[in-house]
mmCIF file of C-alpha atoms and ligand atoms in Angstrom:
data_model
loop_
_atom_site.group_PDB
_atom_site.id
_atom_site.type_symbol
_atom_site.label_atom_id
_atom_site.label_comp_id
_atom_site.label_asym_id
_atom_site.label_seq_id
_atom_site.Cartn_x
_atom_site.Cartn_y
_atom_site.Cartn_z
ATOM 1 C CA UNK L 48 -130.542 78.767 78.731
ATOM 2 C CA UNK L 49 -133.289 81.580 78.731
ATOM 3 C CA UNK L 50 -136.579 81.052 77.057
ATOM 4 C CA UNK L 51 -137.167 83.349 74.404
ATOM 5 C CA UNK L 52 -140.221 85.926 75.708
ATOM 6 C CA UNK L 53 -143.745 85.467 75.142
ATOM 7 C CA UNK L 54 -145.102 88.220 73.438
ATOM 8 C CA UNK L 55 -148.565 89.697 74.268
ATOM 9 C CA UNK L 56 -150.662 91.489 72.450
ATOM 10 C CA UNK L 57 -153.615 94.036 73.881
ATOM 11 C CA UNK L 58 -157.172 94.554 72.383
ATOM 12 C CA UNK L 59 -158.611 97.339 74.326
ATOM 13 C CA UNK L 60 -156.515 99.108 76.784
ATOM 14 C CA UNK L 61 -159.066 100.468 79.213
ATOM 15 C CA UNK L 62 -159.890 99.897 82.669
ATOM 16 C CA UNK L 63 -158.648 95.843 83.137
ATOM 17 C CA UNK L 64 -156.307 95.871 80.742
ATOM 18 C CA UNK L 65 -154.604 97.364 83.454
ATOM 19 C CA UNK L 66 -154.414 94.876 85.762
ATOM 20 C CA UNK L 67 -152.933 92.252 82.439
ATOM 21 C CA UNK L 68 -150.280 94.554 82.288
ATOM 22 C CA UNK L 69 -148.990 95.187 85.747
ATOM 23 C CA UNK L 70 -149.528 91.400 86.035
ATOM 24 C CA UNK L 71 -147.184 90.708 82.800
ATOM 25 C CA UNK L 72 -144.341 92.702 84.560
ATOM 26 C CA UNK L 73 -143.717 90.084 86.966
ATOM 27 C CA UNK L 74 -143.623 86.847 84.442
ATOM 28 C CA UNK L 75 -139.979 86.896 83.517
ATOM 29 C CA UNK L 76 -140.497 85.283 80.286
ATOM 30 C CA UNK L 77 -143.196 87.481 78.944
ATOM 31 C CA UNK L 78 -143.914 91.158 77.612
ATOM 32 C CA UNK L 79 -146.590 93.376 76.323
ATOM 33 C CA UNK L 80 -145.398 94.176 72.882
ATOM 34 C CA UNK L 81 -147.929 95.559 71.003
ATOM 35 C CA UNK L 82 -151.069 97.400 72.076
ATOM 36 C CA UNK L 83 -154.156 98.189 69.704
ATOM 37 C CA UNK L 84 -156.791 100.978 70.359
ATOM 38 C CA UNK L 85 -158.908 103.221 67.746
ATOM 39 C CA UNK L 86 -157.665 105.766 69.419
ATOM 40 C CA UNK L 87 -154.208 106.008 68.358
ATOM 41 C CA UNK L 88 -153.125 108.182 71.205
ATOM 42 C CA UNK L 89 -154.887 105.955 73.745
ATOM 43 C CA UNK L 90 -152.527 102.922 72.252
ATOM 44 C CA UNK L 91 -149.119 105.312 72.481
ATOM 45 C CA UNK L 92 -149.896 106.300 76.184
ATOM 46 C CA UNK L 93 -150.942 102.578 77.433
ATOM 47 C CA UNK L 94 -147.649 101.127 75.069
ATOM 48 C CA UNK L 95 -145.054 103.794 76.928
ATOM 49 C CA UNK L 96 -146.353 102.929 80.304
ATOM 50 C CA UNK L 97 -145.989 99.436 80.246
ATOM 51 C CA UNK L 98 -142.943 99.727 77.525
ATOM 52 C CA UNK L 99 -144.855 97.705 74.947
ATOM 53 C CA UNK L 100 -142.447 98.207 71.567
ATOM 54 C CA UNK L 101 -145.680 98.813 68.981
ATOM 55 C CA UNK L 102 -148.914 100.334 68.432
ATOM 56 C CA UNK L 103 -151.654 100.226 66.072
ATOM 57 C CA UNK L 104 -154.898 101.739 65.443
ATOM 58 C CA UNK L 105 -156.420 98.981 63.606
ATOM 59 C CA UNK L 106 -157.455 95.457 65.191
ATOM 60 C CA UNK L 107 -157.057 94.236 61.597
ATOM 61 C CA UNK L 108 -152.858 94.984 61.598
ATOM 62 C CA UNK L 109 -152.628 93.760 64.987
ATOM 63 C CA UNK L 110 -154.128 90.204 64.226
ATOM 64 C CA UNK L 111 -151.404 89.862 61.151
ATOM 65 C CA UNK L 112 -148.118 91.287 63.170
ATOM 66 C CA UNK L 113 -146.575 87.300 63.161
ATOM 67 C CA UNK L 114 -144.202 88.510 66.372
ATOM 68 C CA UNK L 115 -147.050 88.291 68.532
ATOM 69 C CA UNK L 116 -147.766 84.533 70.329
ATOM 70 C CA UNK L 117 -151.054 85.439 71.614
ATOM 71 C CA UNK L 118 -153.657 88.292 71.863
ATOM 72 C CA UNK L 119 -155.883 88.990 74.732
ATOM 73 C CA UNK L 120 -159.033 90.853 74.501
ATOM 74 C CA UNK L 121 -160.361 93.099 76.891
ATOM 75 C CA UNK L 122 -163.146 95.087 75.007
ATOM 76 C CA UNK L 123 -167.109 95.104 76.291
ATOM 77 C CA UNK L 124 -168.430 92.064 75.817
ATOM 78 C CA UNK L 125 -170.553 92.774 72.648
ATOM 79 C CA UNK L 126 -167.013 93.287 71.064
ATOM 80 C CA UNK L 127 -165.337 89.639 72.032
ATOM 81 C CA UNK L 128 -167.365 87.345 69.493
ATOM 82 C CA UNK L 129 -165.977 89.482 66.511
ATOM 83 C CA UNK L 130 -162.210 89.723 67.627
ATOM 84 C CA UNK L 131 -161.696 86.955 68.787
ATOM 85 C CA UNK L 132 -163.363 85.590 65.263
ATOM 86 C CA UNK L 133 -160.919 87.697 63.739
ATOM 87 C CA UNK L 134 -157.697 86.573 65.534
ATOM 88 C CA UNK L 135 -158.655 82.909 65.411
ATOM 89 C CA UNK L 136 -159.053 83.853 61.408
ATOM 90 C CA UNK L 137 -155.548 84.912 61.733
ATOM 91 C CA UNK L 138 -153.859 81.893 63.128
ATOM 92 C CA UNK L 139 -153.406 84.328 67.065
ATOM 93 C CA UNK L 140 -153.984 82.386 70.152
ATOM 94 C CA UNK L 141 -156.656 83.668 72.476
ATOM 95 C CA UNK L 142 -157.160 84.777 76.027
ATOM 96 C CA UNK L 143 -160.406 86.738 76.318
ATOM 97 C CA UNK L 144 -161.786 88.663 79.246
ATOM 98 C CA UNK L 145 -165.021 87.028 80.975
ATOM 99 C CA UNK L 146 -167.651 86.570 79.531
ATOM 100 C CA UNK L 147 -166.195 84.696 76.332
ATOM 101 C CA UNK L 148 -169.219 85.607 74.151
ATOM 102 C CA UNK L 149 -172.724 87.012 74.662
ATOM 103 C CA UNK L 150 -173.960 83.744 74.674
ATOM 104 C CA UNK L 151 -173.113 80.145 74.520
ATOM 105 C CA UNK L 152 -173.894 79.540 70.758
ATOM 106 C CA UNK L 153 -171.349 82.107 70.046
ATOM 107 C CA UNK L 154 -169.000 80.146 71.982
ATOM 108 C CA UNK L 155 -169.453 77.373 70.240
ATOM 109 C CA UNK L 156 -169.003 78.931 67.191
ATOM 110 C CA UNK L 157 -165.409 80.212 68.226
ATOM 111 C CA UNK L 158 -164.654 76.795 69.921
ATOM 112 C CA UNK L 159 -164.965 74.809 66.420
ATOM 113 C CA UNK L 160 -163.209 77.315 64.854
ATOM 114 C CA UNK L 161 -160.046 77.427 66.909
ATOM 115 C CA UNK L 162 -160.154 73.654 66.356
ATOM 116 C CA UNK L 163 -160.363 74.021 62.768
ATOM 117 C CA UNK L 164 -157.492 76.678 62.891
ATOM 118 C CA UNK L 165 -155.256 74.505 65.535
ATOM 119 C CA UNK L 166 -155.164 77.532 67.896
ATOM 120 C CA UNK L 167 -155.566 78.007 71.452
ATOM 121 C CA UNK L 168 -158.637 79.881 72.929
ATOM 122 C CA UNK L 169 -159.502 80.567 76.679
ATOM 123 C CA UNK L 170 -161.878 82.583 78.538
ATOM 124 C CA UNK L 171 -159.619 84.635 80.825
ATOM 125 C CA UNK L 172 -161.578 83.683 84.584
ATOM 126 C CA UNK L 173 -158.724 84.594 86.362
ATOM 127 C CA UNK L 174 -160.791 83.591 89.933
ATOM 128 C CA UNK L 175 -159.811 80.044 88.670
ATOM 129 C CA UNK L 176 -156.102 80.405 88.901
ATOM 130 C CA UNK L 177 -155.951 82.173 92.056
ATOM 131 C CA UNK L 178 -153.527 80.173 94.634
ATOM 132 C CA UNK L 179 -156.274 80.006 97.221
ATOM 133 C CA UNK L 180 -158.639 78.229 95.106
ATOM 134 C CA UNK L 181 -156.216 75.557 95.308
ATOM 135 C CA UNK L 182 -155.799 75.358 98.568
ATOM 136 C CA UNK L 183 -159.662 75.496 98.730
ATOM 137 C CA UNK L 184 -160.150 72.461 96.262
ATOM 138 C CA UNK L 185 -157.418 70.594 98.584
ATOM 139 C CA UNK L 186 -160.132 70.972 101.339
ATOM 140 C CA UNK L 187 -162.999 69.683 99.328
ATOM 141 C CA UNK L 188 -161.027 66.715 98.088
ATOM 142 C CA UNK L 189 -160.555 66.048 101.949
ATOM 143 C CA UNK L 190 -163.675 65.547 102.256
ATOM 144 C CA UNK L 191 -163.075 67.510 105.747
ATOM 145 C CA UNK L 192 -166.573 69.351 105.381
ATOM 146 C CA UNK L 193 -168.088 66.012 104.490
ATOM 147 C CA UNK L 194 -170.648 65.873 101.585
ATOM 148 C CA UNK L 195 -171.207 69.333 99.904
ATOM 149 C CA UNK L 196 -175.096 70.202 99.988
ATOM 150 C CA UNK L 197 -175.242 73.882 99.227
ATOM 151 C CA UNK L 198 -173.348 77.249 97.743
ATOM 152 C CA UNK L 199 -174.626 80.381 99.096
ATOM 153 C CA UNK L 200 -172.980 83.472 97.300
ATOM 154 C CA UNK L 201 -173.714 87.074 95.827
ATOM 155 C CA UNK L 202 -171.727 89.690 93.920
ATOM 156 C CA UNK L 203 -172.885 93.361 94.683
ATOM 157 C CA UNK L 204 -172.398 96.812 94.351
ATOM 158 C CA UNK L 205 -174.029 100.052 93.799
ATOM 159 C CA UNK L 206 -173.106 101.193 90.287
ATOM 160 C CA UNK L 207 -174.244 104.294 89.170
ATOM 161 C CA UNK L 208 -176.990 104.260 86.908
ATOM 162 C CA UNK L 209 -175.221 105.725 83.724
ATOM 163 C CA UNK L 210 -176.795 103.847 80.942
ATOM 164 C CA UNK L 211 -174.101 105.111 78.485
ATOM 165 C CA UNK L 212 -171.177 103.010 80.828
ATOM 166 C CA UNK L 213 -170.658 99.550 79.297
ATOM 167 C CA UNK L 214 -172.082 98.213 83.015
ATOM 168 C CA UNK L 215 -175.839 99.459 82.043
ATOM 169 C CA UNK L 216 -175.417 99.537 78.306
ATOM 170 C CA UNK L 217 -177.560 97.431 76.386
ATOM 171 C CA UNK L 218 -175.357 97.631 72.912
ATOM 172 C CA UNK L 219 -172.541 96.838 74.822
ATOM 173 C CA UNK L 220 -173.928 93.553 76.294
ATOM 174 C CA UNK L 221 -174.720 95.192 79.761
ATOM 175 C CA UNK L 222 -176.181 93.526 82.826
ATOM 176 C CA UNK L 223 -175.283 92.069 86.136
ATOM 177 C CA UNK L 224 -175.360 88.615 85.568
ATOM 178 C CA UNK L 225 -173.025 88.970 82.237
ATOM 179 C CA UNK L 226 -170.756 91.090 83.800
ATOM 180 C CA UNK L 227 -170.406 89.826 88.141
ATOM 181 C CA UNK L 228 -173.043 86.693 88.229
ATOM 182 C CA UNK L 229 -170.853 84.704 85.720
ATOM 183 C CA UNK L 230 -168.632 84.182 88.765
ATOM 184 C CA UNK L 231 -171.388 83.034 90.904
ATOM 185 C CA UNK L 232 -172.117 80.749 88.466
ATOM 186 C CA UNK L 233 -168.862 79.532 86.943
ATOM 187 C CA UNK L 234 -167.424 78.499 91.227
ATOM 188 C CA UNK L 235 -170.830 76.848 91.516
ATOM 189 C CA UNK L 236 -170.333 74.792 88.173
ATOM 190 C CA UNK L 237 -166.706 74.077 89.574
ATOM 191 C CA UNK L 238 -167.549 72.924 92.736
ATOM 192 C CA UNK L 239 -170.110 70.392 91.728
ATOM 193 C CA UNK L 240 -168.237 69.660 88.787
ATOM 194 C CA UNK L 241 -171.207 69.194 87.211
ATOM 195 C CA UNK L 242 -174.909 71.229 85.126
ATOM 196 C CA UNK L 243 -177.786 72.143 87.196
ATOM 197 C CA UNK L 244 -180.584 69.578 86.030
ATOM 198 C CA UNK L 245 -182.847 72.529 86.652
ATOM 199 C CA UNK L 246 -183.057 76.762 87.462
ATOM 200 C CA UNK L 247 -184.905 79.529 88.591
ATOM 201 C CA UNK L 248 -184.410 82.815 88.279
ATOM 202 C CA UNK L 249 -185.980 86.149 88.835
ATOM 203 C CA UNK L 250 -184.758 89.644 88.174
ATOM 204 C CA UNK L 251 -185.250 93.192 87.872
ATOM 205 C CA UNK L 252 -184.943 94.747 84.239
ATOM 206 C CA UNK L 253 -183.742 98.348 83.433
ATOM 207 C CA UNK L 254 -185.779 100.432 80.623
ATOM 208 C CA UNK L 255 -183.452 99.655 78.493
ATOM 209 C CA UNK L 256 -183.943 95.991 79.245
ATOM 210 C CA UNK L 257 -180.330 95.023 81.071
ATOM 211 C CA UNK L 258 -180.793 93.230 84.158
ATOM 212 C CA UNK L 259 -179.404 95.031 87.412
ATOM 213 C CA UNK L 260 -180.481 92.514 89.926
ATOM 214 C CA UNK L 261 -180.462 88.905 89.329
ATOM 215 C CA UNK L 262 -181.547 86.292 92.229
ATOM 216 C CA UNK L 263 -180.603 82.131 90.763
ATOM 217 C CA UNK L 264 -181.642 78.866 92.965
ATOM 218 C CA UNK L 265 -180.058 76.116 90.514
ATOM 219 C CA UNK L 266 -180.376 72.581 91.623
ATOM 220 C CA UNK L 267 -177.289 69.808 91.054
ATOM 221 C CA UNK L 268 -177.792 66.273 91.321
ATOM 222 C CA UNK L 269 -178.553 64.302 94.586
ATOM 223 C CA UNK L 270 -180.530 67.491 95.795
ATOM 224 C CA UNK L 271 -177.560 69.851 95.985
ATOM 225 C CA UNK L 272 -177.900 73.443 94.991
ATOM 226 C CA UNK L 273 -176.744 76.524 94.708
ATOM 227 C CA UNK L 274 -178.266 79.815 95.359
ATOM 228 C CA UNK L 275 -176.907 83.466 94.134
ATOM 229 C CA UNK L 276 -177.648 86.999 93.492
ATOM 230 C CA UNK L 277 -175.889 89.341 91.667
ATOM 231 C CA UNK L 278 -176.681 93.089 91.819
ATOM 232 C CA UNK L 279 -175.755 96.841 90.428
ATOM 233 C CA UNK L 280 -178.207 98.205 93.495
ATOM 234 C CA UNK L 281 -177.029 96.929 96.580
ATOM 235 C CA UNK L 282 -173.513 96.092 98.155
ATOM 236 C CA UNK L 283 -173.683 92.479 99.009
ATOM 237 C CA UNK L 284 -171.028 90.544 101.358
ATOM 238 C CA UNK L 285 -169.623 89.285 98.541
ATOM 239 C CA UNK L 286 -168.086 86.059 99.773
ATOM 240 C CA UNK L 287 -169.056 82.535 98.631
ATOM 241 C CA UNK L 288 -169.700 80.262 101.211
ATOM 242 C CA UNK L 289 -169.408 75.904 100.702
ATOM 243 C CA UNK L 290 -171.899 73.745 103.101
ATOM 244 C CA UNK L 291 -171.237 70.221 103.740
ATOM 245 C CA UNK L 292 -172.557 67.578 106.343
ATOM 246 C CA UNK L 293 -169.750 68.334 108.633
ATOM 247 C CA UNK L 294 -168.879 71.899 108.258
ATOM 248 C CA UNK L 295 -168.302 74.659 105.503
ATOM 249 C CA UNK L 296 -165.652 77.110 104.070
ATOM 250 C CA UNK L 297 -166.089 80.486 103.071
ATOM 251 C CA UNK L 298 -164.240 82.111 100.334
ATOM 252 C CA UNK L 299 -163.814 86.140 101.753
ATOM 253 C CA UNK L 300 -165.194 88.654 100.291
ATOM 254 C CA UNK L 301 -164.691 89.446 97.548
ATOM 255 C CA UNK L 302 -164.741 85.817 96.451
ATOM 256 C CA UNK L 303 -163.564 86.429 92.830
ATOM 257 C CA UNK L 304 -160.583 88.397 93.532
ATOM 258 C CA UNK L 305 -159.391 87.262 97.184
ATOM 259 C CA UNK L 306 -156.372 85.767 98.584
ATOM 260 C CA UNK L 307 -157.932 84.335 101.790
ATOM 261 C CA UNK L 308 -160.449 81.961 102.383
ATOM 262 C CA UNK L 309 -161.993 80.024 106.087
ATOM 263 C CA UNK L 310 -162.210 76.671 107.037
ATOM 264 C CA UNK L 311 -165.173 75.896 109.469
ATOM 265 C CA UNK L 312 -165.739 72.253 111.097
ATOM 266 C CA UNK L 313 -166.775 70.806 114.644
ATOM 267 C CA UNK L 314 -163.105 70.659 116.025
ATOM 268 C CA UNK L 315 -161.269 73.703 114.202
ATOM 269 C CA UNK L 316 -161.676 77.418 112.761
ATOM 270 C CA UNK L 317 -158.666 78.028 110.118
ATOM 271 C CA UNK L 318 -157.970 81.382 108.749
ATOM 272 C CA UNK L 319 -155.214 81.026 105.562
ATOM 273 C CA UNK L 320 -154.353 83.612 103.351
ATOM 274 C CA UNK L 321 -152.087 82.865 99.771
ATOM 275 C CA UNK L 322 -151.630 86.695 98.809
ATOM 276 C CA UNK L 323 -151.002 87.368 94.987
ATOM 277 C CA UNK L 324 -147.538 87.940 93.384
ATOM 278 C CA UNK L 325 -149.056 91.209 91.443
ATOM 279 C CA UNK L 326 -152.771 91.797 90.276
ATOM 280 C CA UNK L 327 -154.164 87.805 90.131
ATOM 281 C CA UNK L 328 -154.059 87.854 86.791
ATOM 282 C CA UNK L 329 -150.508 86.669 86.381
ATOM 283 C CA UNK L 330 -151.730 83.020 86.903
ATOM 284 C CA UNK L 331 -154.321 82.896 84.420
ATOM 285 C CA UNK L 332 -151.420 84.809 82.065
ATOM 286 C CA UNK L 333 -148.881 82.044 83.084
ATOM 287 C CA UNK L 334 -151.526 79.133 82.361
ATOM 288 C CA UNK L 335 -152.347 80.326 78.728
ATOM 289 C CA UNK L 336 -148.830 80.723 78.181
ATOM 290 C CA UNK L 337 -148.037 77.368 79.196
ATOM 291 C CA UNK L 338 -151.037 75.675 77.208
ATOM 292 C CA UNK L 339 -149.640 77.717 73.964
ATOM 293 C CA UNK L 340 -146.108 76.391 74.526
ATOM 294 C CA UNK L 341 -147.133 73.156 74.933
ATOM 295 C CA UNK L 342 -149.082 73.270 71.524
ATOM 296 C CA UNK L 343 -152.477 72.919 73.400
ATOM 297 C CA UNK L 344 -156.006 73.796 72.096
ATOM 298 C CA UNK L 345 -157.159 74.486 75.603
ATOM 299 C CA UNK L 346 -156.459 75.061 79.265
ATOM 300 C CA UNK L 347 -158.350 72.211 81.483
ATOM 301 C CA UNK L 348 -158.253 74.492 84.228
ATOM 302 C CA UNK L 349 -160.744 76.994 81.964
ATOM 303 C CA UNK L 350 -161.571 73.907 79.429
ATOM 304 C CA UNK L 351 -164.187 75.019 76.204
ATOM 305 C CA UNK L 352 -166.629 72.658 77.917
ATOM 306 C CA UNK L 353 -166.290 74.631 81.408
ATOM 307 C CA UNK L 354 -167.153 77.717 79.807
ATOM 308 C CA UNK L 355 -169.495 76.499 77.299
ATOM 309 C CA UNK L 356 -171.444 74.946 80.594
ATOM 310 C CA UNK L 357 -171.349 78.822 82.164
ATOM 311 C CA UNK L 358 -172.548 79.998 79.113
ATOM 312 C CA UNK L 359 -175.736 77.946 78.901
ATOM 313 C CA UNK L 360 -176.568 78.408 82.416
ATOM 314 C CA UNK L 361 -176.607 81.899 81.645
ATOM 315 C CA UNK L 362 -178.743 81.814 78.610
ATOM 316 C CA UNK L 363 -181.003 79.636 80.615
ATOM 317 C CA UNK L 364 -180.856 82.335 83.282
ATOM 318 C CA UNK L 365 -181.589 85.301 80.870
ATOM 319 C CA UNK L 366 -184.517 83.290 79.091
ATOM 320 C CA UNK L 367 -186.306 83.348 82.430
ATOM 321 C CA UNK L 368 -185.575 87.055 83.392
ATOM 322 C CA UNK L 369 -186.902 87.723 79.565
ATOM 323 C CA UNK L 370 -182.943 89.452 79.074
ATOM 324 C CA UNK L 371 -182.434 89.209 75.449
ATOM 325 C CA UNK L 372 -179.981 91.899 73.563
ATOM 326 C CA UNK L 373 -181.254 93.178 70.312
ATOM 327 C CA UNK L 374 -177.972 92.098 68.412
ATOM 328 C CA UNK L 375 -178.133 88.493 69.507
HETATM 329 N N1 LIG H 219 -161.376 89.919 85.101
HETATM 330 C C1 LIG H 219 -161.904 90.938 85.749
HETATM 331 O O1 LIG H 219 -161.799 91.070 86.948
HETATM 332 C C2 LIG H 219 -162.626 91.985 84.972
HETATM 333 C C3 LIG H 219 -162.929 93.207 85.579
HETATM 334 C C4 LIG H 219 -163.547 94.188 84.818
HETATM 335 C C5 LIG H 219 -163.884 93.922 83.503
HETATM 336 N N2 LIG H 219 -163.618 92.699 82.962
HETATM 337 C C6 LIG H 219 -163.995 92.408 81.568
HETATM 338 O O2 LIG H 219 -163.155 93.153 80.718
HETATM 339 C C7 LIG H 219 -163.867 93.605 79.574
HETATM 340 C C8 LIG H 219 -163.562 95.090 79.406
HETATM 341 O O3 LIG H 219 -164.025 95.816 80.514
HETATM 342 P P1 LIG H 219 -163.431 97.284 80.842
HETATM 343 O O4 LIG H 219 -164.245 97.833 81.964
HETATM 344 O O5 LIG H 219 -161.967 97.220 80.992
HETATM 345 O O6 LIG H 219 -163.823 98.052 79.479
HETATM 346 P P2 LIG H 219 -163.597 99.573 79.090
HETATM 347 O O7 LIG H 219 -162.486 100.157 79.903
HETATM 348 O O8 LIG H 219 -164.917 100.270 79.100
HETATM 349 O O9 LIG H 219 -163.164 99.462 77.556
HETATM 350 C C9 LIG H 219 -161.986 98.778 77.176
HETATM 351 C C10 LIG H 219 -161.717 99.004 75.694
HETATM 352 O O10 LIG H 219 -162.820 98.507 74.944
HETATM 353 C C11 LIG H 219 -163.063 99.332 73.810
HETATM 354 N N3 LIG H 219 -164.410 99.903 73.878
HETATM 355 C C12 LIG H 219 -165.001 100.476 74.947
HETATM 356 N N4 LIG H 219 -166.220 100.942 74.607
HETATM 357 C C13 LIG H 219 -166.371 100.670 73.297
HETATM 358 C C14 LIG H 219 -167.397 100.925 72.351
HETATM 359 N N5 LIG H 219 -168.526 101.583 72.703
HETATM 360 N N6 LIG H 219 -167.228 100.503 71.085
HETATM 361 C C15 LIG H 219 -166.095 99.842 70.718
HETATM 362 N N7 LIG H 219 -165.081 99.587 71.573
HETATM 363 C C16 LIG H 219 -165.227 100.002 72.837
HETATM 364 C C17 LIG H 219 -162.068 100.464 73.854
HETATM 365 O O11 LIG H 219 -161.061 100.118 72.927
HETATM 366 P P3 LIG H 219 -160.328 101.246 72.037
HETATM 367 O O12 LIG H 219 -159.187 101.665 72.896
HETATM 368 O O13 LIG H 219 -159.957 100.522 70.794
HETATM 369 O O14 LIG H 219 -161.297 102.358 71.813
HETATM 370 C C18 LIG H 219 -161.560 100.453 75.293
HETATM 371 O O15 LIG H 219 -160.213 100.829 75.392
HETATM 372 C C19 LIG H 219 -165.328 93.248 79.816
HETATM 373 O O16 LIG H 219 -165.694 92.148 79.010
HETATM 374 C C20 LIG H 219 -165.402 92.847 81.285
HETATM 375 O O17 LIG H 219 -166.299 91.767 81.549
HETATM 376 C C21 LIG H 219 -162.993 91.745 83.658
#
């Protein structure tokens, strides 16, 4: 018997939205089938490449279309509080690109309401889903490296300065640690499975008050920590590295995206590699669609609470650095 196919629908096809769809062509059982942009010829070119059967120009009509099963979002940051408001209005599952909302009272917000509604929600951190994050947790729950101390990670590159790109742009939510540090800190919060009783952070602030390089010490129970620093100025090795008593592992560079991770102890040095089936983003795709199917509210892998606990780290964070966004 074949399953009927899920049917996707796209919020803002620019630049990632790309990597959703090339990922969707390699789940059997799903399809893009309607694409939204207010740019109506933006939405027609984006629906013929990835055969998606309708368009619209309005977010409004794309909410209502009851053939869609779930809508992800993949609009600036500023944008997600108020679409995903509006799809959780309209009865439409959720899968929206990192970060979920500016900040975690936002997230909150949405959470409750997607309760209310009965509707599934999830903050699309595809690192989470990525095969060799399994293999990695395998390790930990080994206890091979012994007990884990201390994280040591960063997330770097030198982004133009163009204050009018969503990177730098404070109306669109800008800033480093929105944008690359939420990974820092959402593998941290995984790994100790657990909140930092306590954080410090220092950064350095554009004019236009955005932060484009963020430096975090947060400490975990039992004197375990986790250091980071995230940065528009200055290409990092971007791998995230997992001490224990009796060895560590690093996760490769780049740590949010890779397929290949190392195992370090006394005895052994072990190399594995679990390479992706398309973009990555295929197993995030293929979680929310089997949460939705199932009739859950949530995915445990990405639970409310995991992402609510990012979220307040992060406002912590930005209440040291003095980040605040004029909209909040
Ligand atoms: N998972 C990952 O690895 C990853 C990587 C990069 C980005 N992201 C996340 O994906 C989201 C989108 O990033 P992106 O770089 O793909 O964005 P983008 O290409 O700059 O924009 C995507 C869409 O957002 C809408 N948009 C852009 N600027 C807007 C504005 N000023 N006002 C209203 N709408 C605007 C546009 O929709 P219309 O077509 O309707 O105009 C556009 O098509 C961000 O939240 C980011 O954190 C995730």
């Amino acid at each position: 018997m074949t399953m009927e196919k899920f049917r996707w629908g796209l919020i803002g096809p620019g630049r990632i939205a790309e990597n959703f769809a090339q990922a969707l062509t390699v789940i059997d059982d799903a399809e893009l089938y309607a694409v939204v942009s207010r740019n109506k010829q933006r939405a027609i070119s984006f629906a013929d490449k990835y055969s998606a059967k309708t368009t619209y120009q309005q977010y409004s009509e794309l909410v209502v279309d009851d053939k869609i099963d779930a809508v992800y979002i993949a609009t600036p940051h500023r944008f997600h509080y108020e679409q995903i408001k509006l799809c959780l209005e309209a009865g439409k599952a959720v899968l929206c690109e990192k970060p979920l909302t500016v900040n975690a009272a936002q997230s909150q917000e949405l959470m409750n309401l997607a309760k209310a509604q009965g509707v599934f929600l999830m903050e699309a951190v595809w690192t989470r889903f990525l095969p060799i994050y399994g293999r990695v947790k395998t390790w930990l729950d080994s206890g091979i490296i012994g007990e884990v101390k201390s994280l040591d990670s960063n997330f770097g590159f030198c982004v133009p300065r163009d204050l009018d790109d969503r990177m730098y742009n404070h109306d669109l939510a800008g800033g480093v640690l929105l944008d690359m540090g939420i990974y820092n800190v959402t593998i941290s919060q995984w790994v100790y499975g657990e909140n930092p009783q306590s954080i410090q952070a220092s950064a350095l602030l554009t004019e236009t008050d955005v932060d484009e390089h963020t430096a975090v010490n947060m400490s975990y129970s039992n004197g375990r920590h986790s250091q980071f620093t995230c940065s528009f100025l200055v290409k990092h090795r971007n791998d995230f590295c997992i001490y224990g008593t009796k060895g560590h592992i690093k996760i490769h560079d780049m740590f949010w995206c890779t397929s290949d991770a190392t195992l370090v102890t006394e005895t052994e040095k072990l190399t594995i590699s679990e390479p992706f089936r398309a973009t990555g983003f295929e197993y995030e795709i293929e979680e929310a669609m089997s949460c939705i199917r199932a009739g859950l509210l949530e995915s445990s892998i990405i639970s409310h609470a995991d992402t609510l606990a990012t979220m307040t780290v992060m406002d912590t964070i930005r209440s040291q650095i003095g980040q605040k966004y004029s909209f909040e």
